[in-house]
Each structure stands twice: as C-alpha cells, then as structure tokens.
mmCIF file of C-alpha atoms in Angstrom:
data_model
loop_
_atom_site.group_PDB
_atom_site.id
_atom_site.type_symbol
_atom_site.label_atom_id
_atom_site.label_comp_id
_atom_site.label_asym_id
_atom_site.label_seq_id
_atom_site.Cartn_x
_atom_site.Cartn_y
_atom_site.Cartn_z
ATOM 1 C CA MET A 1 -51.868 74.842 12.770
ATOM 2 C CA SER A 2 -50.553 75.417 16.283
ATOM 3 C CA ALA A 3 -48.572 72.716 18.068
ATOM 4 C CA PRO A 4 -50.454 70.690 20.703
ATOM 5 C CA ALA A 5 -50.144 72.014 24.245
ATOM 6 C CA PRO A 6 -47.656 70.152 26.429
ATOM 7 C CA GLN A 7 -48.921 67.968 29.249
ATOM 8 C CA VAL A 8 -47.099 67.952 32.585
ATOM 9 C CA LEU A 9 -46.870 65.293 35.298
ATOM 10 C CA VAL A 10 -45.195 66.615 38.453
ATOM 11 C CA GLN A 11 -43.184 64.158 40.549
ATOM 12 C CA LEU A 12 -42.656 64.966 44.213
ATOM 13 C CA SER A 13 -40.747 62.449 46.295
ATOM 14 C CA ASP A 14 -39.360 61.722 49.738
ATOM 15 C CA THR A 15 -41.377 64.355 51.580
ATOM 16 C CA HIS A 16 -40.880 62.621 54.989
ATOM 17 C CA ILE A 17 -43.696 64.499 56.721
ATOM 18 C CA THR A 18 -43.731 64.263 60.523
ATOM 19 C CA VAL A 19 -46.412 65.133 63.056
ATOM 20 C CA PRO A 20 -47.122 68.884 63.251
ATOM 21 C CA GLY A 21 -44.510 70.787 65.212
ATOM 22 C CA ARG A 22 -41.792 68.138 64.963
ATOM 23 C CA TRP A 23 -38.705 68.583 62.798
ATOM 24 C CA LEU A 24 -37.031 65.534 61.290
ATOM 25 C CA ASP A 25 -33.720 64.840 63.046
ATOM 26 C CA GLY A 26 -34.288 68.056 64.990
ATOM 27 C CA ARG A 27 -33.189 70.229 62.062
ATOM 28 C CA ILE A 28 -35.246 69.416 58.932
ATOM 29 C CA ASP A 29 -38.572 71.241 58.651
ATOM 30 C CA THR A 30 -40.121 68.881 56.118
ATOM 31 C CA ALA A 31 -43.598 70.430 56.370
ATOM 32 C CA THR A 32 -42.403 73.919 55.418
ATOM 33 C CA ALA A 33 -40.256 72.404 52.677
ATOM 34 C CA LEU A 34 -43.251 70.589 51.179
ATOM 35 C CA ALA A 35 -45.444 73.688 51.477
ATOM 36 C CA ARG A 36 -42.882 75.654 49.442
ATOM 37 C CA ALA A 37 -42.729 72.931 46.815
ATOM 38 C CA VAL A 38 -46.525 72.850 46.585
ATOM 39 C CA GLN A 39 -46.533 76.632 46.068
ATOM 40 C CA ALA A 40 -44.003 76.221 43.251
ATOM 41 C CA VAL A 41 -46.146 73.525 41.612
ATOM 42 C CA CYS A 42 -49.206 75.770 41.831
ATOM 43 C CA ARG A 43 -47.297 78.463 39.893
ATOM 44 C CA LEU A 44 -46.421 76.161 36.989
ATOM 45 C CA ARG A 45 -47.724 76.973 33.520
ATOM 46 C CA PRO A 46 -49.284 74.976 32.091
ATOM 47 C CA ALA A 47 -50.826 73.525 35.207
ATOM 48 C CA PRO A 48 -49.955 69.846 35.660
ATOM 49 C CA VAL A 49 -52.491 67.222 34.662
ATOM 50 C CA ALA A 50 -51.534 65.289 37.812
ATOM 51 C CA VAL A 51 -49.026 65.077 40.650
ATOM 52 C CA LEU A 52 -47.258 61.838 41.566
ATOM 53 C CA VAL A 53 -45.675 61.510 45.029
ATOM 54 C CA SER A 54 -43.240 58.622 44.709
ATOM 55 C CA GLY A 55 -42.814 57.315 48.233
ATOM 56 C CA ASP A 56 -41.512 58.098 51.700
ATOM 57 C CA LEU A 57 -44.554 60.307 52.005
ATOM 58 C CA VAL A 58 -44.211 60.435 55.781
ATOM 59 C CA ASP A 59 -41.388 59.477 58.112
ATOM 60 C CA ALA A 60 -42.852 56.963 60.582
ATOM 61 C CA GLY A 61 -46.043 55.740 58.901
ATOM 62 C CA SER A 62 -48.418 57.078 61.578
ATOM 63 C CA PRO A 63 -52.029 58.216 61.009
ATOM 64 C CA GLU A 64 -51.148 61.657 62.414
ATOM 65 C CA GLU A 65 -48.393 62.090 59.845
ATOM 66 C CA TYR A 66 -50.682 61.106 56.970
ATOM 67 C CA ALA A 67 -53.320 63.580 58.182
ATOM 68 C CA HIS A 68 -50.631 66.297 58.172
ATOM 69 C CA LEU A 69 -49.536 65.233 54.677
ATOM 70 C CA ARG A 70 -53.092 65.440 53.398
ATOM 71 C CA THR A 71 -53.411 69.031 54.620
ATOM 72 C CA LEU A 72 -50.115 70.025 53.009
ATOM 73 C CA LEU A 73 -51.017 68.465 49.640
ATOM 74 C CA ALA A 74 -54.529 69.942 49.554
ATOM 75 C CA PRO A 75 -53.650 73.090 47.500
ATOM 76 C CA LEU A 76 -52.215 71.067 44.599
ATOM 77 C CA PRO A 77 -54.018 71.416 41.266
ATOM 78 C CA GLY A 78 -55.420 68.312 39.637
ATOM 79 C CA PRO A 79 -55.426 64.741 40.953
ATOM 80 C CA VAL A 80 -52.666 63.503 43.277
ATOM 81 C CA TYR A 81 -51.386 59.919 43.062
ATOM 82 C CA LEU A 82 -49.541 58.509 46.063
ATOM 83 C CA MET A 83 -47.054 55.635 46.227
ATOM 84 C CA PRO A 84 -45.573 53.968 49.320
ATOM 85 C CA GLY A 85 -41.866 53.991 50.164
ATOM 86 C CA ASN A 86 -39.906 52.239 52.870
ATOM 87 C CA HIS A 87 -40.945 54.814 55.499
ATOM 88 C CA ASP A 88 -44.650 54.343 54.720
ATOM 89 C CA GLU A 89 -47.301 52.043 56.188
ATOM 90 C CA ARG A 90 -49.810 50.832 53.632
ATOM 91 C CA GLY A 91 -52.810 50.519 55.976
ATOM 92 C CA ALA A 92 -52.422 53.978 57.469
ATOM 93 C CA LEU A 93 -51.909 55.457 53.996
ATOM 94 C CA ARG A 94 -55.073 53.855 52.653
ATOM 95 C CA ALA A 95 -57.070 54.930 55.714
ATOM 96 C CA ALA A 96 -55.948 58.566 55.485
ATOM 97 C CA PHE A 97 -56.700 58.716 51.751
ATOM 98 C CA ALA A 98 -59.792 56.520 51.696
ATOM 99 C CA ASP A 99 -61.214 58.640 48.850
ATOM 100 C CA HIS A 100 -58.303 57.620 46.565
ATOM 101 C CA PRO A 101 -59.677 54.394 45.007
ATOM 102 C CA TYR A 102 -56.513 53.654 42.998
ATOM 103 C CA LEU A 103 -54.821 52.712 46.312
ATOM 104 C CA ARG A 104 -56.970 49.541 46.261
ATOM 105 C CA GLN A 105 -56.734 48.818 42.544
ATOM 106 C CA MET A 106 -54.581 45.677 42.818
ATOM 107 C CA GLU A 107 -57.003 42.849 43.479
ATOM 108 C CA GLU A 108 -54.673 40.427 45.290
ATOM 109 C CA GLY A 109 -52.479 41.062 48.313
ATOM 110 C CA ASP A 110 -51.657 44.167 50.251
ATOM 111 C CA PHE A 111 -49.559 45.811 47.550
ATOM 112 C CA ILE A 112 -50.360 49.319 46.281
ATOM 113 C CA GLN A 113 -49.975 49.008 42.512
ATOM 114 C CA TYR A 114 -52.138 50.793 39.974
ATOM 115 C CA THR A 115 -52.523 52.248 36.506
ATOM 116 C CA VAL A 116 -53.796 55.700 35.572
ATOM 117 C CA ASP A 117 -54.539 56.936 32.055
ATOM 118 C CA LEU A 118 -53.321 60.493 31.618
ATOM 119 C CA PRO A 119 -53.799 62.404 28.333
ATOM 120 C CA GLY A 120 -51.461 60.600 25.935
ATOM 121 C CA LEU A 121 -49.520 58.773 28.672
ATOM 122 C CA ARG A 122 -50.186 55.799 30.926
ATOM 123 C CA LEU A 123 -48.875 55.837 34.503
ATOM 124 C CA VAL A 124 -48.067 52.432 36.018
ATOM 125 C CA ALA A 125 -47.100 52.486 39.712
ATOM 126 C CA LEU A 126 -45.287 49.630 41.475
ATOM 127 C CA ASP A 127 -44.918 48.824 45.171
ATOM 128 C CA THR A 128 -41.338 47.978 46.243
ATOM 129 C CA VAL A 129 -41.934 48.103 50.011
ATOM 130 C CA VAL A 130 -40.571 45.434 52.345
ATOM 131 C CA PRO A 131 -42.344 46.099 55.679
ATOM 132 C CA GLY A 132 -39.907 47.020 58.426
ATOM 133 C CA ALA A 133 -36.913 47.268 56.073
ATOM 134 C CA GLY A 134 -35.140 50.110 54.271
ATOM 135 C CA HIS A 135 -34.416 48.189 51.079
ATOM 136 C CA GLY A 136 -36.926 47.336 48.380
ATOM 137 C CA ALA A 137 -38.045 44.214 46.537
ATOM 138 C CA LEU A 138 -40.212 43.098 43.642
ATOM 139 C CA CYS A 139 -41.541 39.601 44.285
ATOM 140 C CA GLN A 140 -42.908 37.387 41.535
ATOM 141 C CA ARG A 141 -46.503 38.457 42.147
ATOM 142 C CA ARG A 142 -45.651 42.124 41.746
ATOM 143 C CA LEU A 143 -43.555 41.428 38.662
ATOM 144 C CA ASP A 144 -46.285 39.284 37.084
ATOM 145 C CA TRP A 145 -48.754 42.126 37.630
ATOM 146 C CA LEU A 146 -46.379 44.547 35.893
ATOM 147 C CA ASP A 147 -45.876 42.254 32.905
ATOM 148 C CA ALA A 148 -49.616 41.630 32.526
ATOM 149 C CA THR A 149 -50.413 45.320 32.931
ATOM 150 C CA LEU A 150 -47.919 46.385 30.266
ATOM 151 C CA THR A 151 -49.158 43.619 27.954
ATOM 152 C CA GLN A 152 -52.675 45.080 28.112
ATOM 153 C CA ALA A 153 -51.662 48.320 26.337
ATOM 154 C CA PRO A 154 -48.648 47.708 24.085
ATOM 155 C CA GLY A 155 -49.239 50.819 21.994
ATOM 156 C CA GLN A 156 -49.721 53.273 24.871
ATOM 157 C CA PRO A 157 -46.685 55.380 25.855
ATOM 158 C CA THR A 158 -46.065 54.542 29.513
ATOM 159 C CA LEU A 159 -44.228 55.895 32.543
ATOM 160 C CA VAL A 160 -43.441 53.238 35.168
ATOM 161 C CA ALA A 161 -42.953 54.534 38.725
ATOM 162 C CA LEU A 162 -41.393 52.773 41.712
ATOM 163 C CA HIS A 163 -39.835 54.081 44.913
ATOM 164 C CA HIS A 164 -36.558 52.123 44.959
ATOM 165 C CA PRO A 165 -34.562 52.723 41.749
ATOM 166 C CA PRO A 166 -33.755 49.606 39.675
ATOM 167 C CA PHE A 167 -30.079 50.501 39.210
ATOM 168 C CA LEU A 168 -26.888 51.001 41.193
ATOM 169 C CA THR A 169 -25.948 54.603 41.985
ATOM 170 C CA HIS A 170 -22.404 54.072 43.348
ATOM 171 C CA ILE A 171 -23.488 55.731 46.597
ATOM 172 C CA GLU A 172 -22.599 52.677 48.659
ATOM 173 C CA HIS A 173 -24.880 53.034 51.660
ATOM 174 C CA MET A 174 -27.897 53.853 49.465
ATOM 175 C CA ASP A 175 -27.201 50.936 47.126
ATOM 176 C CA ALA A 176 -27.260 48.695 50.213
ATOM 177 C CA LEU A 177 -30.812 49.965 50.702
ATOM 178 C CA GLY A 178 -31.743 49.661 47.039
ATOM 179 C CA LEU A 179 -33.899 47.221 45.102
ATOM 180 C CA ARG A 180 -32.371 43.969 46.379
ATOM 181 C CA GLU A 181 -34.848 41.520 44.866
ATOM 182 C CA GLY A 182 -36.288 41.470 41.360
ATOM 183 C CA ARG A 183 -34.041 44.052 39.691
ATOM 184 C CA GLU A 184 -32.912 41.817 36.827
ATOM 185 C CA ALA A 185 -36.426 40.446 36.289
ATOM 186 C CA PHE A 186 -37.812 43.992 36.266
ATOM 187 C CA GLU A 187 -35.340 45.030 33.575
ATOM 188 C CA ALA A 188 -36.228 41.965 31.498
ATOM 189 C CA ILE A 189 -39.916 42.897 31.646
ATOM 190 C CA ILE A 190 -39.193 46.489 30.635
ATOM 191 C CA ARG A 191 -37.097 45.214 27.712
ATOM 192 C CA ARG A 192 -40.114 43.262 26.423
ATOM 193 C CA HIS A 193 -42.308 46.380 26.446
ATOM 194 C CA PRO A 194 -40.890 49.155 24.244
ATOM 195 C CA GLN A 195 -43.814 51.458 25.053
ATOM 196 C CA VAL A 196 -42.156 52.288 28.402
ATOM 197 C CA GLU A 197 -40.811 55.803 27.856
ATOM 198 C CA ARG A 198 -39.516 56.524 31.365
ATOM 199 C CA ILE A 199 -38.948 54.926 34.764
ATOM 200 C CA ALA A 200 -39.518 57.440 37.587
ATOM 201 C CA CYS A 201 -38.118 56.710 41.054
ATOM 202 C CA GLY A 202 -37.554 58.233 44.469
ATOM 203 C CA HIS A 203 -35.577 57.096 47.527
ATOM 204 C CA LEU A 204 -32.228 58.689 46.581
ATOM 205 C CA HIS A 205 -32.952 62.333 47.487
ATOM 206 C CA ARG A 206 -30.926 63.358 44.409
ATOM 207 C CA CYS A 207 -31.367 63.635 40.650
ATOM 208 C CA ILE A 208 -29.708 60.572 39.114
ATOM 209 C CA GLN A 209 -30.262 59.002 35.684
ATOM 210 C CA ALA A 210 -29.347 55.570 34.341
ATOM 211 C CA ARG A 211 -30.222 53.415 31.348
ATOM 212 C CA VAL A 212 -32.535 50.489 32.123
ATOM 213 C CA ALA A 213 -33.235 48.268 29.103
ATOM 214 C CA HIS A 214 -34.164 50.614 26.227
ATOM 215 C CA THR A 215 -35.224 53.559 28.362
ATOM 216 C CA VAL A 216 -34.019 55.959 31.079
ATOM 217 C CA ALA A 217 -34.657 55.735 34.817
ATOM 218 C CA ILE A 218 -34.525 58.947 36.842
ATOM 219 C CA THR A 219 -34.660 59.818 40.521
ATOM 220 C CA VAL A 220 -35.654 63.301 41.668
ATOM 221 C CA PRO A 221 -34.587 65.497 44.598
ATOM 222 C CA SER A 222 -36.524 65.773 47.824
ATOM 223 C CA PRO A 223 -38.324 69.031 48.618
ATOM 224 C CA ALA A 224 -36.452 68.938 51.948
ATOM 225 C CA HIS A 225 -33.001 67.321 52.367
ATOM 226 C CA GLN A 226 -30.683 65.535 49.953
ATOM 227 C CA VAL A 227 -28.429 62.504 50.353
ATOM 228 C CA GLU A 228 -24.746 63.432 50.298
ATOM 229 C CA LEU A 229 -22.980 62.516 47.053
ATOM 230 C CA ASP A 230 -20.295 60.183 48.443
ATOM 231 C CA LEU A 231 -18.811 58.088 45.637
ATOM 232 C CA VAL A 232 -15.813 56.961 47.704
ATOM 233 C CA GLY A 233 -17.757 55.439 50.584
ATOM 234 C CA ASP A 234 -15.561 56.791 53.359
ATOM 235 C CA HIS A 235 -18.255 58.938 55.010
ATOM 236 C CA PRO A 236 -21.062 57.830 57.310
ATOM 237 C CA ALA A 237 -24.501 58.004 55.697
ATOM 238 C CA SER A 238 -25.242 61.725 55.611
ATOM 239 C CA TYR A 239 -27.664 64.315 54.263
ATOM 240 C CA THR A 240 -27.150 67.867 53.067
ATOM 241 C CA PHE A 241 -29.207 70.997 52.474
ATOM 242 C CA GLU A 242 -28.395 71.172 48.793
ATOM 243 C CA PRO A 243 -31.193 72.850 46.792
ATOM 244 C CA PRO A 244 -34.555 71.095 47.084
ATOM 245 C CA GLY A 245 -36.531 70.228 43.988
ATOM 246 C CA PHE A 246 -39.050 68.065 42.159
ATOM 247 C CA GLY A 247 -39.463 66.423 38.772
ATOM 248 C CA LEU A 248 -41.472 67.422 35.713
ATOM 249 C CA HIS A 249 -42.333 64.873 33.036
ATOM 250 C CA VAL A 250 -43.525 66.737 29.926
ATOM 251 C CA TRP A 251 -44.986 65.412 26.672
ATOM 252 C CA THR A 252 -47.418 66.130 23.870
ATOM 253 C CA ARG A 253 -47.915 62.630 22.413
ATOM 254 C CA GLY A 254 -46.230 60.487 25.066
ATOM 255 C CA THR A 255 -43.487 59.287 22.709
ATOM 256 C CA ASP A 256 -41.789 62.688 23.075
ATOM 257 C CA LEU A 257 -41.577 62.479 26.868
ATOM 258 C CA VAL A 258 -38.910 64.748 28.421
ATOM 259 C CA SER A 259 -38.002 64.877 32.131
ATOM 260 C CA HIS A 260 -36.886 68.046 33.918
ATOM 261 C CA VAL A 261 -35.807 68.785 37.494
ATOM 262 C CA MET A 262 -37.116 72.021 38.974
ATOM 263 C CA PRO A 263 -35.297 73.592 41.948
ATOM 264 C CA VAL A 264 -37.431 75.080 44.693
ATOM 265 C CA GLY A 265 -36.426 78.544 45.917
ATOM 266 C CA ASP A 266 -36.320 82.235 45.125
ATOM 267 C CA PHE A 267 -33.848 83.024 42.367
ATOM 268 C CA PRO A 268 -33.139 86.236 40.381
ATOM 269 C CA GLY A 269 -34.806 86.488 36.981
ATOM 270 C CA PRO A 270 -36.055 85.668 34.504
ATOM 271 C CA PHE A 271 -34.239 88.274 32.401
ATOM 272 C CA ALA A 272 -34.813 88.677 28.661
ATOM 273 C CA PHE A 273 -31.786 87.771 26.528
#
C-alpha cells in the first residue's frame, strides 16, 4: 500500500506591499518580490492545500495597498488565509477581502482570529496587533479565545499562527518590538494543549526557531528584505538583501508535521547524484 500523499501549507510573511509604482524605502521592490514568490509557490509539487500570509501584508494599511496585494496574490493555488501584522489596518484589510469570511470569525471585538480545518491539520490564527504600535500583545480576551478554541479539539493536530513571535531572538531592536504582553500566558496555554504541533510566526524577516512549551516556534523569511542578524546590538536597525524565501509546513497525518524554508530565486540544478 502506497504512503499517503503529503499535504503542504505555504507560509508567506512580511510582504509589505506598497501602492503600485512605489518602492519601499526607495530601494525595495516588494511587489516584484512577492510576484516571484507567488510564481515559486505555483511551481510547488504537490500543490499546497492553502497559503497563509502571516502579517505585515502591506506597509501603511491603506485601501490602495490592499487592492495591490489582492492582485498580486490572485494567481496562488488554493485558498489564501490572511493575518494582520503591525503594519496592517484591520478595517481596510476586511474591506479589501470582503469575500474572506474567516476575517470576521471572532464574534467579539475587532480582532482577526480564526480557525480553519485543513486535511489532517487545524490552523488557529491569532491577532497580536496593537494599533499604531510596532510591538505586539495578547490581551486576556485574545488568550481566552485561544484556550477555548484549543479545548474544542484536543485530538486534532494544530498549527497556531501569530505575527509577533512568542520568544526572544537576541536581535535587540526586534525584541523591543516583540510580543510585549501575554507571552508567558500564551506559553502556559500551549503547554496545556499537546495537540499543538507548531507555532508559525512572522515579523522577524528571518528564519528563526525556538522551543515554546513542548513544541517549536518558527519565523520565516520575507519574500523581499531581511532583518540584519545583529546579535551584538551595536548597529542601527537595518535590513539586508539576503535571499528571500517562504515557509512550507508539510504533513501526512498532522502529528508528523515538518517545517521547511524555501529560498526564492534561480539556482543551478537539480542534478542527479
């Protein structure tokens, strides 16, 4: 009997789309970068069952930017699930993607939190946005929703997604803009729910992994620019043009979830061994 086919969830993050014709900081063509990443996703085999975009979808939260984002994401195969980051504006996001009902799934408050049942894996998305601020937070209402949501399906392998990572990275200026409120309470909730197989994050513009409770949290690269790896803290906050990329979360049963990072670009090969 043949092995079951793997399922793939693609994670794009920190796309920072601007209005058409404008480059971020005068030198980062985020639209072309996202278009190249989308082309790479469309070439994947097997095709992903879904694509998650884990925050900082656009740069200034304007309706024009979200309209541009929608055009750029249109070629993606399968459903696309969007999450807000600190550069996003919830109202403009919901208006631009009014046909995405999951954006209104949370019954109370303005938060964008939702669950999606993928084949063999449950996706639970959290909202860490603090309007007008770069750092993130999880207030009691958001944490209570997470705990109740995980309690509903204790036997279902689950990936929890949030924009701000719930761990320190030792990149000082990014940790100052990290998850300032609710980090310890979040970890305590995860510890009570062993079905959580992965925590997927954005915000850092790098691939970083850390243990959180019994599981692993991972951030993925941006399709555009990356945050400089400064572990000494003697540089101003800076970005680089290190290779762009995106994440792949792959499983057959959910309990065998494996996370990959895929660089975007043209490289020699593949060559047979």
